[in-house]
Short mmCIF file of C-alpha atoms and ligand atoms in Angstrom, two decimals:
data_model
loop_
_atom_site.label_atom_id
_atom_site.label_comp_id
_atom_site.label_asym_id
_atom_site.label_seq_id
_atom_site.Cartn_x
_atom_site.Cartn_y
_atom_site.Cartn_z
CA MET A 1 -17.89 12.02 -10.33
CA ALA A 2 -14.27 12.94 -9.65
CA LYS A 3 -12.66 15.51 -11.86
CA THR A 4 -10.05 14.09 -14.22
CA ILE A 5 -6.95 16.23 -14.51
CA THR A 6 -7.25 17.87 -17.93
CA GLU A 7 -5.18 16.77 -20.90
CA GLU A 8 -3.80 20.31 -20.97
CA GLN A 9 -2.47 19.94 -17.43
CA ILE A 10 -0.98 16.52 -18.16
CA ASN A 11 0.63 17.89 -21.34
CA ARG A 12 2.07 20.77 -19.30
CA GLN A 13 3.78 18.20 -17.07
CA LYS A 14 5.01 16.32 -20.13
CA SER A 15 6.61 19.56 -21.35
CA PHE A 16 8.47 19.84 -18.03
CA ILE A 17 9.63 16.23 -18.41
CA ILE A 18 11.14 17.26 -21.77
CA LYS A 19 12.77 20.35 -20.21
CA LEU A 20 14.28 18.21 -17.45
CA LYS A 21 15.49 15.70 -20.01
CA GLU A 22 17.22 18.39 -22.07
CA GLU A 23 18.93 19.71 -18.95
CA ASN A 24 19.98 16.21 -17.95
CA GLN A 25 21.45 15.62 -21.43
CA ARG A 26 23.46 18.86 -21.16
CA PHE A 27 24.61 17.78 -17.69
CA ALA A 28 25.71 14.37 -19.00
CA ALA A 29 27.61 15.92 -21.94
CA HIS A 30 29.40 18.28 -19.58
CA ASN A 31 30.11 15.91 -16.68
CA GLY A 32 30.51 12.59 -18.42
CA ARG A 33 27.82 10.93 -16.31
CA THR A 34 24.04 10.74 -16.13
CA ARG A 35 22.19 12.38 -13.25
CA LEU A 36 21.03 9.84 -10.67
CA ALA A 37 17.78 9.71 -8.72
CA LEU A 38 16.93 7.78 -5.58
CA THR A 39 13.38 7.05 -4.46
CA GLU A 40 12.31 5.53 -1.17
CA THR A 41 8.79 4.49 -0.25
CA TYR A 42 7.20 4.31 3.18
CA GLY A 43 3.66 3.08 3.77
CA CYS A 44 1.16 1.01 1.89
CA GLN A 45 0.80 -0.45 -1.62
CA GLN A 46 -0.96 2.72 -2.72
CA ASN A 47 2.24 4.61 -1.97
CA GLU A 48 4.33 1.99 -3.75
CA ASN A 49 2.13 2.45 -6.78
CA ASP A 50 2.58 6.24 -6.52
CA THR A 51 6.35 5.78 -6.37
CA GLU A 52 6.16 3.75 -9.58
CA ARG A 53 4.60 6.85 -11.15
CA ILE A 54 7.32 9.08 -9.69
CA ARG A 55 10.00 6.77 -11.09
CA GLY A 56 8.23 6.74 -14.46
CA MET A 57 8.39 10.54 -14.60
CA LEU A 58 12.03 10.59 -13.47
CA ARG A 59 13.02 7.92 -16.01
CA ASP A 60 11.31 9.82 -18.83
CA ALA A 61 13.11 12.96 -17.66
CA GLY A 62 16.43 11.20 -18.30
CA PHE A 63 17.42 10.19 -14.77
CA GLU A 64 19.01 6.84 -13.98
CA PHE A 65 18.51 5.28 -10.57
CA THR A 66 20.73 4.53 -7.58
CA ASP A 67 20.27 3.14 -4.07
CA ASP A 68 23.20 5.16 -2.74
CA SER A 69 22.12 8.49 -1.24
CA LYS A 70 25.74 9.71 -1.36
CA ALA A 71 25.69 9.37 -5.16
CA ALA A 72 22.16 10.67 -5.83
CA ASP A 73 21.51 14.02 -7.51
CA VAL A 74 17.82 13.89 -6.67
CA VAL A 75 16.30 12.11 -3.67
CA ILE A 76 12.53 11.70 -3.32
CA TYR A 77 11.04 10.22 -0.16
CA ASN A 78 7.41 9.15 -0.61
CA THR A 79 6.11 9.20 2.94
CA CYS A 80 3.40 7.65 5.11
CA ALA A 81 1.47 9.25 7.98
CA VAL A 82 -0.45 6.27 9.31
CA ARG A 83 1.71 5.80 12.43
CA GLU A 84 4.26 7.95 14.22
CA ASN A 85 7.19 5.59 13.61
CA ALA A 86 6.74 5.93 9.83
CA GLU A 87 7.17 9.69 10.24
CA GLN A 88 10.13 9.40 12.61
CA LYS A 89 11.99 7.22 10.10
CA VAL A 90 11.68 9.95 7.46
CA PHE A 91 12.88 12.69 9.82
CA GLY A 92 15.85 10.44 10.74
CA ARG A 93 16.68 9.99 7.06
CA LEU A 94 16.41 13.73 6.39
CA GLY A 95 18.94 14.30 9.19
CA ILE A 96 21.44 12.00 7.41
CA LEU A 97 20.80 13.70 4.05
CA LYS A 98 21.60 17.08 5.61
CA HIS A 99 25.22 15.99 6.14
CA ILE A 100 25.48 14.63 2.60
CA LYS A 101 24.06 17.83 1.18
CA GLU A 102 26.68 19.87 3.05
CA THR A 103 29.31 18.25 0.84
CA ARG A 104 27.13 18.22 -2.32
CA PRO A 105 24.96 21.37 -2.18
CA GLU A 106 23.59 20.80 -5.69
CA MET A 107 21.72 17.70 -4.51
CA VAL A 108 17.92 18.14 -4.65
CA ILE A 109 15.92 16.66 -1.77
CA GLY A 110 12.17 16.10 -2.15
CA VAL A 111 9.62 14.81 0.35
CA CYS A 112 6.16 13.87 -0.89
CA GLY A 113 3.11 11.80 -0.01
CA CYS A 114 0.79 11.43 2.94
CA MET A 115 3.03 12.76 5.72
CA VAL A 116 3.62 16.14 4.10
CA GLN A 117 -0.02 16.52 3.12
CA GLN A 118 -0.42 17.49 6.81
CA GLU A 119 0.22 21.19 7.21
CA HIS A 120 2.01 20.93 10.58
CA ILE A 121 4.53 18.50 9.06
CA ALA A 122 5.14 20.66 5.99
CA GLU A 123 5.72 23.59 8.40
CA LYS A 124 8.16 21.52 10.47
CA ILE A 125 10.13 20.56 7.37
CA LYS A 126 10.25 24.18 6.25
CA SER A 127 11.53 25.42 9.61
CA VAL A 128 13.65 22.52 10.94
CA HIS A 129 14.78 20.75 7.76
CA ASN A 130 15.39 23.68 5.48
CA HIS A 131 17.84 21.63 3.41
CA VAL A 132 14.72 20.07 1.81
CA ASP A 133 14.13 21.67 -1.61
CA LEU A 134 10.78 20.21 -2.57
CA VAL A 135 7.64 19.25 -0.65
CA PHE A 136 4.51 17.99 -2.39
CA GLY A 137 1.43 16.23 -1.09
CA THR A 138 -0.62 13.35 -2.46
CA HIS A 139 -2.83 15.63 -4.58
CA ALA A 140 0.17 17.18 -6.38
CA LEU A 141 1.85 13.93 -7.43
CA TYR A 142 1.13 14.45 -11.13
CA ARG A 143 2.76 17.92 -10.93
CA MET A 144 6.13 16.51 -9.87
CA PRO A 145 7.96 17.35 -13.16
CA GLU A 146 7.09 21.05 -12.89
CA LEU A 147 7.79 21.18 -9.16
CA LEU A 148 11.12 19.39 -9.53
CA TYR A 149 12.11 21.72 -12.36
CA GLU A 150 11.33 24.70 -10.11
CA ALA A 151 13.21 23.17 -7.19
CA MET A 152 16.30 22.69 -9.39
CA HIS A 153 16.24 26.40 -10.30
CA ARG A 154 15.17 28.05 -7.10
CA LYS A 155 16.97 28.69 -3.81
CA SER A 156 13.91 28.52 -1.52
CA THR A 157 11.82 25.39 -0.84
CA VAL A 158 9.11 24.61 -3.41
CA ILE A 159 5.94 23.50 -1.64
CA ASP A 160 2.63 22.23 -3.02
CA ILE A 161 0.36 20.69 -0.41
CA THR A 162 -2.91 22.14 -1.66
CA SER A 163 -5.66 19.68 -0.94
CA SER A 164 -8.40 18.78 -3.32
CA ASP A 165 -11.83 17.23 -3.01
CA GLY A 166 -10.84 14.62 -5.46
CA GLU A 167 -9.10 14.60 -8.78
CA ILE A 168 -7.75 11.73 -10.84
CA ALA A 169 -4.72 11.94 -13.10
CA GLU A 170 -4.66 9.47 -15.99
CA ASP A 171 -1.95 8.78 -18.55
CA MET A 172 1.03 9.52 -16.36
CA PRO A 173 4.29 7.68 -17.03
CA ILE A 174 4.97 4.65 -14.84
CA MET A 175 7.98 2.45 -14.14
CA ARG A 176 6.85 -0.78 -12.53
CA ASP A 177 8.95 -2.75 -10.07
CA ASN A 178 7.85 -6.15 -11.27
CA ALA A 179 7.25 -7.28 -14.86
CA ARG A 180 4.79 -10.06 -13.96
CA LYS A 181 2.81 -8.56 -11.08
CA ALA A 182 1.27 -5.10 -10.99
CA TRP A 183 -0.68 -2.87 -8.66
CA VAL A 184 -3.59 -1.16 -10.35
CA SER A 185 -5.22 1.60 -8.31
CA ILE A 186 -8.95 1.51 -8.95
CA MET A 187 -9.84 4.32 -6.58
CA TYR A 188 -8.23 6.87 -4.33
CA GLY A 189 -9.09 8.35 -0.94
CA CYS A 190 -11.37 7.19 1.83
CA ASN A 191 -14.74 8.34 3.22
CA ASN A 192 -14.84 6.15 6.30
CA PHE A 193 -13.15 8.36 8.89
CA CYS A 194 -12.28 5.60 11.33
CA SER A 195 -11.59 7.69 14.45
CA TYR A 196 -7.91 6.70 14.74
CA CYS A 197 -6.95 7.04 11.09
CA ILE A 198 -5.25 9.89 9.22
CA VAL A 199 -5.77 8.47 5.72
CA PRO A 200 -9.02 10.33 4.85
CA TYR A 201 -7.33 13.62 5.78
CA VAL A 202 -4.23 13.07 3.67
CA ARG A 203 -5.76 11.21 0.72
CA GLY A 204 -9.03 13.10 0.35
CA ARG A 205 -12.49 11.76 -0.52
CA GLU A 206 -13.20 8.48 -2.28
CA ARG A 207 -12.99 8.75 -6.03
CA SER A 208 -13.13 5.90 -8.52
CA ARG A 209 -11.32 5.62 -11.80
CA THR A 210 -13.62 4.79 -14.69
CA PRO A 211 -13.83 1.09 -15.65
CA GLU A 212 -12.57 2.06 -19.14
CA ALA A 213 -9.36 3.55 -17.69
CA ILE A 214 -8.80 0.55 -15.38
CA LEU A 215 -9.44 -2.07 -18.09
CA LYS A 216 -7.19 -0.19 -20.53
CA GLU A 217 -4.39 -0.27 -17.95
CA VAL A 218 -4.92 -3.99 -17.31
CA ARG A 219 -4.90 -4.79 -21.05
CA GLU A 220 -1.68 -2.83 -21.52
CA LEU A 221 -0.14 -4.69 -18.57
CA VAL A 222 -1.07 -8.04 -20.08
CA GLU A 223 0.42 -6.99 -23.42
CA SER A 224 3.68 -6.19 -21.62
CA GLY A 225 3.77 -9.70 -20.09
CA CYS A 226 2.14 -9.07 -16.72
CA THR A 227 -0.16 -11.83 -15.46
CA GLU A 228 -1.03 -10.98 -11.85
CA ILE A 229 -3.15 -7.91 -11.17
CA SER A 230 -3.72 -6.48 -7.68
CA LEU A 231 -6.59 -4.03 -7.58
CA LEU A 232 -5.95 -1.34 -5.00
CA GLY A 233 -8.02 1.05 -2.94
CA GLN A 234 -8.46 1.94 0.74
CA ASN A 235 -11.90 0.35 0.53
CA VAL A 236 -12.35 -1.41 -2.81
CA ASN A 237 -15.86 -2.47 -1.82
CA SER A 238 -17.17 1.03 -2.33
CA TYR A 239 -15.74 1.20 -5.85
CA GLY A 240 -18.07 2.91 -8.31
CA LYS A 241 -20.36 4.67 -5.83
CA ASP A 242 -19.22 8.06 -7.13
CA LEU A 243 -19.35 7.16 -10.83
CA ASP A 244 -22.15 8.10 -13.24
CA THR A 245 -22.24 4.54 -14.60
CA GLU A 246 -23.98 1.75 -12.65
CA ILE A 247 -21.03 -0.37 -11.58
CA ASP A 248 -19.68 -1.83 -8.35
CA PHE A 249 -16.56 -3.75 -7.35
CA ALA A 250 -18.12 -7.15 -8.03
CA ASP A 251 -18.91 -6.03 -11.61
CA LEU A 252 -15.37 -4.72 -12.01
CA ILE A 253 -13.65 -7.94 -10.96
CA ARG A 254 -15.82 -9.88 -13.39
CA MET A 255 -14.62 -7.54 -16.16
CA VAL A 256 -10.98 -8.00 -15.19
CA ASN A 257 -11.56 -11.75 -14.94
CA ASP A 258 -12.73 -11.72 -18.58
CA ILE A 259 -9.47 -10.25 -19.89
CA ASP A 260 -7.39 -12.88 -21.72
CA GLY A 261 -3.87 -13.18 -20.36
CA VAL A 262 -4.74 -12.24 -16.77
CA GLU A 263 -3.94 -15.29 -14.63
CA ARG A 264 -4.43 -14.03 -11.10
CA ILE A 265 -6.48 -11.23 -9.55
CA ARG A 266 -5.96 -10.00 -6.01
CA PHE A 267 -7.40 -6.95 -4.28
CA MET A 268 -7.12 -4.92 -1.13
CA SER A 269 -8.41 -3.50 1.18
CA SER A 270 -11.99 -4.41 1.96
CA HIS A 271 -14.06 -2.82 4.69
CA PRO A 272 -16.23 -5.40 6.49
CA LYS A 273 -19.29 -3.14 6.46
CA ASP A 274 -19.28 -3.09 2.65
CA LEU A 275 -18.45 -6.74 1.93
CA SER A 276 -21.51 -7.73 -0.09
CA ASP A 277 -22.98 -11.12 -0.99
CA LYS A 278 -22.61 -10.02 -4.59
CA LEU A 279 -18.85 -9.68 -4.14
CA ILE A 280 -18.54 -13.07 -2.40
CA LYS A 281 -20.45 -14.61 -5.32
CA ALA A 282 -18.19 -12.92 -7.85
CA MET A 283 -15.09 -14.12 -5.96
CA LYS A 284 -16.46 -17.63 -5.97
CA GLU A 285 -17.37 -17.62 -9.67
CA CYS A 286 -14.33 -15.83 -11.11
CA GLY A 287 -11.66 -18.48 -11.66
CA LYS A 288 -8.80 -15.97 -11.71
CA VAL A 289 -9.64 -14.31 -8.38
CA CYS A 290 -7.27 -15.73 -5.78
CA LYS A 291 -8.93 -17.50 -2.89
CA GLN A 292 -7.67 -15.00 -0.40
CA LEU A 293 -9.37 -12.17 1.49
CA HIS A 294 -7.89 -9.38 3.59
CA LEU A 295 -10.67 -8.16 5.87
CA PRO A 296 -9.45 -5.86 8.66
CA PHE A 297 -11.44 -6.15 11.91
CA GLN A 298 -9.22 -3.83 14.02
CA ALA A 299 -10.74 -4.77 17.41
CA GLY A 300 -13.05 -7.36 18.95
CA SER A 301 -14.92 -5.29 21.53
CA ASP A 302 -18.19 -3.68 20.38
CA LYS A 303 -17.48 -0.66 22.56
CA ILE A 304 -14.09 -0.13 20.88
CA LEU A 305 -15.48 -0.80 17.40
CA GLN A 306 -18.09 1.87 17.99
CA GLN A 307 -15.50 4.35 19.25
CA MET A 308 -13.37 3.51 16.24
CA ASN A 309 -16.38 4.38 14.02
CA ARG A 310 -16.10 1.04 12.23
CA LYS A 311 -19.87 0.60 11.75
CA TYR A 312 -20.07 -3.14 12.53
CA THR A 313 -20.17 -5.30 15.63
CA LYS A 314 -18.00 -8.28 16.49
CA GLU A 315 -20.89 -10.66 15.72
CA GLN A 316 -21.59 -9.01 12.36
CA TYR A 317 -17.93 -9.38 11.45
CA LEU A 318 -17.88 -13.03 12.48
CA GLU A 319 -21.07 -13.69 10.49
CA LYS A 320 -19.47 -12.24 7.33
CA ILE A 321 -16.41 -14.42 7.88
CA GLU A 322 -18.60 -17.50 8.32
CA LYS A 323 -20.39 -16.71 5.08
CA VAL A 324 -17.09 -16.28 3.21
CA LYS A 325 -15.74 -19.57 4.60
CA ARG A 326 -18.96 -21.38 3.69
CA GLU A 327 -19.10 -20.02 0.14
CA ILE A 328 -15.37 -20.30 -0.61
CA PRO A 329 -14.05 -23.32 1.30
CA GLY A 330 -10.33 -23.20 2.07
CA ILE A 331 -10.11 -19.44 1.53
CA SER A 332 -7.06 -17.86 3.11
CA LEU A 333 -7.92 -14.98 5.45
CA SER A 334 -5.85 -12.09 6.76
CA THR A 335 -6.68 -9.01 8.78
CA ASP A 336 -5.42 -5.82 10.45
CA VAL A 337 -5.60 -5.41 14.23
CA ILE A 338 -4.92 -2.39 16.43
CA VAL A 339 -3.84 -2.99 20.03
CA GLY A 340 -4.09 -0.23 22.65
CA PHE A 341 -6.79 2.05 21.25
CA PRO A 342 -7.02 4.74 23.99
CA THR A 343 -10.17 3.46 25.75
CA GLU A 344 -9.27 -0.24 25.36
CA THR A 345 -9.22 -2.20 28.62
CA ASN A 346 -7.78 -5.69 29.19
CA GLU A 347 -11.34 -7.07 28.93
CA ASP A 348 -11.78 -5.37 25.55
CA PHE A 349 -8.49 -6.86 24.39
CA GLU A 350 -9.71 -10.36 25.33
CA GLU A 351 -12.49 -9.86 22.73
CA THR A 352 -9.81 -9.21 20.09
CA LEU A 353 -8.05 -12.46 21.03
CA ASP A 354 -11.40 -14.22 20.86
CA VAL A 355 -11.86 -13.10 17.21
CA LEU A 356 -8.38 -14.39 16.34
CA LYS A 357 -9.12 -17.77 17.89
CA ARG A 358 -12.55 -18.10 16.29
CA VAL A 359 -11.62 -17.00 12.77
CA GLU A 360 -8.14 -18.55 12.60
CA PHE A 361 -6.63 -16.10 10.12
CA ASP A 362 -3.72 -17.30 8.02
CA ASN A 363 -1.86 -14.17 9.01
CA ILE A 364 -2.46 -10.78 10.58
CA PHE A 365 -0.96 -7.30 10.40
CA SER A 366 -0.93 -6.00 13.94
CA PHE A 367 -0.22 -2.47 15.09
CA ILE A 368 0.07 -0.67 18.38
CA TYR A 369 -2.26 2.34 18.30
CA SER A 370 -0.45 5.53 17.33
CA ARG A 371 -1.95 8.94 18.14
CA ARG A 372 -2.57 10.96 14.96
CA GLU A 373 -3.01 14.70 15.35
CA GLY A 374 -6.33 15.95 13.99
CA THR A 375 -8.20 12.62 14.32
CA PRO A 376 -11.09 12.27 16.83
CA ALA A 377 -9.34 9.47 18.79
CA ALA A 378 -6.39 11.77 19.50
CA LYS A 379 -8.55 13.53 22.10
CA LEU A 380 -9.25 10.36 24.12
CA ASP A 381 -7.39 9.43 27.32
CA PHE A 382 -5.63 6.07 27.66
CA VAL A 383 -6.91 3.45 30.10
CA LEU A 384 -3.91 1.09 29.84
CA THR A 385 -0.25 1.93 30.42
CA ASP A 386 2.34 1.53 27.65
CA GLU A 387 3.65 -1.55 29.43
CA GLU A 388 0.21 -3.17 29.54
CA ILE A 389 -0.37 -2.39 25.86
CA HIS A 390 2.97 -3.96 24.87
CA LYS A 391 2.18 -7.01 26.98
CA ASN A 392 -1.15 -7.41 25.16
CA PHE A 393 0.54 -6.90 21.80
CA ASN A 394 3.02 -9.69 22.55
CA ARG A 395 0.20 -11.99 23.63
CA LEU A 396 -1.60 -11.27 20.37
CA LEU A 397 1.50 -12.26 18.38
CA GLU A 398 1.94 -15.44 20.42
CA VAL A 399 -1.66 -16.52 19.80
CA GLN A 400 -1.48 -15.69 16.09
CA ASN A 401 1.94 -17.26 15.48
CA GLU A 402 0.65 -20.57 16.74
CA ILE A 403 -2.42 -20.31 14.45
CA SER A 404 -0.33 -19.24 11.41
CA LYS A 405 2.05 -22.16 11.88
CA ARG A 406 -0.85 -24.59 12.20
CA LYS A 407 -2.53 -23.15 9.09
CA ASN A 408 0.72 -23.48 7.15
CA GLU A 409 1.22 -27.08 8.33
CA ALA A 410 -2.04 -27.98 6.62
CA TYR A 411 -0.31 -27.14 3.30
CA VAL A 412 2.34 -29.86 3.69
CA GLY A 413 1.87 -32.52 1.00
CA ARG A 414 -0.22 -30.25 -1.23
CA ILE A 415 0.80 -29.22 -4.72
CA GLU A 416 0.56 -25.45 -5.13
CA ARG A 417 0.84 -23.33 -8.25
CA ILE A 418 3.53 -20.72 -7.65
CA LEU A 419 4.35 -17.55 -9.53
CA VAL A 420 8.13 -17.39 -9.13
CA ASP A 421 9.18 -13.92 -7.88
CA GLY A 422 12.96 -14.26 -7.64
CA GLU A 423 15.72 -15.40 -5.34
CA SER A 424 14.85 -15.91 -1.69
CA LYS A 425 15.81 -12.99 0.57
CA ASN A 426 17.84 -15.25 2.85
CA ASP A 427 19.53 -17.57 0.35
CA THR A 428 20.38 -16.74 -3.27
CA ASN A 429 20.47 -20.46 -4.16
CA ILE A 430 16.78 -20.72 -3.36
CA LEU A 431 13.89 -19.31 -5.38
CA SER A 432 10.86 -17.75 -3.84
CA GLY A 433 7.31 -17.19 -5.05
CA ARG A 434 3.72 -17.01 -3.92
CA CYS A 435 0.90 -19.50 -4.17
CA ASP A 436 -2.73 -18.62 -4.91
CA SER A 437 -3.41 -17.74 -1.27
CA SER A 438 -0.32 -15.47 -1.30
CA LYS A 439 1.81 -17.57 1.05
CA ILE A 440 5.54 -17.35 0.42
CA VAL A 441 7.01 -20.62 -0.87
CA ASN A 442 10.79 -21.24 -1.05
CA PHE A 443 12.27 -24.02 -3.19
CA LYS A 444 15.38 -25.01 -5.15
CA GLY A 445 15.23 -24.13 -8.83
CA ASP A 446 16.87 -22.48 -11.76
CA LYS A 447 16.73 -18.70 -12.16
CA SER A 448 15.21 -19.16 -15.61
CA LEU A 449 11.95 -19.97 -13.80
CA ILE A 450 11.58 -16.40 -12.50
CA GLY A 451 8.32 -14.90 -13.76
CA LYS A 452 6.82 -18.32 -14.59
CA TYR A 453 4.06 -20.35 -12.95
CA ILE A 454 5.19 -23.75 -11.71
CA ASP A 455 3.82 -26.54 -9.53
CA VAL A 456 5.58 -27.02 -6.20
CA LYS A 457 4.93 -29.73 -3.64
CA ILE A 458 4.94 -28.28 -0.11
CA THR A 459 7.32 -30.21 2.12
CA GLU A 460 7.73 -28.05 5.23
CA ALA A 461 5.83 -25.31 7.06
CA HIS A 462 7.16 -22.35 9.06
CA THR A 463 5.19 -19.54 10.71
CA TRP A 464 5.74 -17.06 7.86
CA SER A 465 6.57 -19.26 4.85
CA LEU A 466 6.53 -22.72 3.29
CA ASN A 467 9.28 -24.83 1.74
CA GLY A 468 8.70 -27.04 -1.26
CA GLU A 469 10.04 -29.06 -4.19
CA ILE A 470 9.35 -28.49 -7.87
CA GLN A 471 7.07 -31.16 -9.28
N1 SAM B 1 -8.20 1.17 4.32
C1 SAM B 1 -7.61 0.01 4.77
C2 SAM B 1 -8.51 -0.61 5.79
O1 SAM B 1 -9.34 0.05 6.39
O2 SAM B 1 -8.40 -1.78 5.96
C3 SAM B 1 -6.18 0.21 5.25
C4 SAM B 1 -5.95 1.32 6.14
S1 SAM B 1 -4.40 1.63 6.81
C5 SAM B 1 -3.46 2.10 5.49
C6 SAM B 1 -3.77 0.06 7.27
C7 SAM B 1 -3.95 -0.27 8.71
O3 SAM B 1 -3.23 0.62 9.54
C8 SAM B 1 -5.36 -0.14 9.24
O4 SAM B 1 -6.17 -1.22 8.85
C9 SAM B 1 -5.14 -0.09 10.71
O5 SAM B 1 -5.06 -1.37 11.27
C10 SAM B 1 -3.77 0.57 10.82
N2 SAM B 1 -3.86 1.93 11.37
C11 SAM B 1 -4.49 3.00 10.85
N3 SAM B 1 -4.37 4.06 11.68
C12 SAM B 1 -3.64 3.65 12.74
C13 SAM B 1 -3.19 4.27 13.93
N4 SAM B 1 -3.49 5.54 14.21
N5 SAM B 1 -2.45 3.54 14.79
C14 SAM B 1 -2.16 2.24 14.55
N6 SAM B 1 -2.56 1.60 13.44
C15 SAM B 1 -3.30 2.29 12.54
FE1 SF4 B 2 -8.36 4.48 7.53
FE2 SF4 B 2 -10.70 3.42 8.09
FE3 SF4 B 2 -10.29 4.56 5.72
FE4 SF4 B 2 -9.09 2.26 6.29
S1 SF4 B 2 -11.29 2.58 6.13
S2 SF4 B 2 -8.17 4.07 5.38
S3 SF4 B 2 -8.68 2.46 8.47
S4 SF4 B 2 -10.33 5.58 7.69
FE1 F3S B 3 0.43 5.53 4.83
FE2 F3S B 3 -0.77 7.09 3.13
FE3 F3S B 3 -0.83 4.49 2.78
S1 F3S B 3 -0.78 7.32 5.30
S2 F3S B 3 -0.67 3.68 4.83
S3 F3S B 3 0.96 5.73 2.72
S4 F3S B 3 -2.45 5.93 2.31
#
């Protein structure tokens, strides 16, 4: 069972939050303004959830928030290491901050998360970006108040990228982005070591929160008005394996389903090898679990799947999908796909297209393979050229776009229950929300509907969204 960070350690951080708050109050009295913090998140929902914790600690320490890096007193970038472009973006941003810091040397710049959990990146920041004051990895997140306090009082860079076999910090402050929908991390880390993936190296081993801690968080969320809960983990299907109590993910979703006030339950991600009949049954029987499943298959060729260390074959994947479709008719399916794994040939890629055509996912998240230092796949030589890989990637999108549009067209005429998120990104006169299967639905309506569930009749389908009218 994972070690829980002791109450003493959490209290120590709370004492640093108070120290920061006192300093911020003195600053405000002296300067006639409150210190401002800016946070930016790269990467997955797990990182977004971590940033909510970072913002909770900053808020409790008396900071207000800004989106303007020129005005910020503290900037924290919560980074991702999963692909090279995520890292390049952060280095680009740090370059811009360097110029700002030249005019405002008191600004504190922090970089945290998965990218800096890698030693070579922390070294690079120390040597090339020495205007960065604070570097802390995923395992040191809960120590941010102490580290930030040090960074504000020290000239040299404060670094904490010590790795850990697995610890869990409970009872940290949190400032959530959305009042109605919340991420709830049920476990951290990953044990799967897919050969291309950096996550197990930067997030550590799988460790589950206790059901008591998770259910307490969900109940508190409901009390605060939240109705949609998304349970998070790199592989939620192995939830509970490391706990002393006999419990698995299917048991957990039944427990969340029993909580009054929860209206919708979503979860991600699931590894196909661990998708059990018990979980499918629980999904089918729990009325609040959305009829939606994200099941990454990554590649269609058995040879590539084996080299990826995914532990299933194409046929086994397709069988699981068939079972899910049979048990939960109309379920909406999504997946992750990697194009251009080093040893992938054009024939292998055809197998990936074949899976897309046979399953007919509602949508996919597709990525061009990115070499990650320290992973086994980084040692493999490429068969295809960059040009060939991009050509395959574009073909993949073409095939999927046609399927997504067709899947969306089947919604026209249906009445869907929507949780209204806010104004549409493209038009402030239009509201936007998500239906049970998580498709985006845009419709005309009054802003007072934000945060409410309403029935919308779908009138038009696009590739990425639906339009509708309030019923
Ligand atoms: N644990 C989840 C899973 O296995 O489904 C999510 C893992 S990762 C955060 C999200 C996706 O990034 C993966 O499913 C994979 O498609 C993609 N990915 C991971 N490593 C990659 C790499 N080196 N290059 C390109 N895509 C990658
Ligand atoms: Fe990465 Fe595989 Fe773990 Fe997902 S299951 S985080 S792809 S190693
Ligand atoms: Fe990126 Fe870390 Fe998530 S590497 S995808 S932010 S777990």
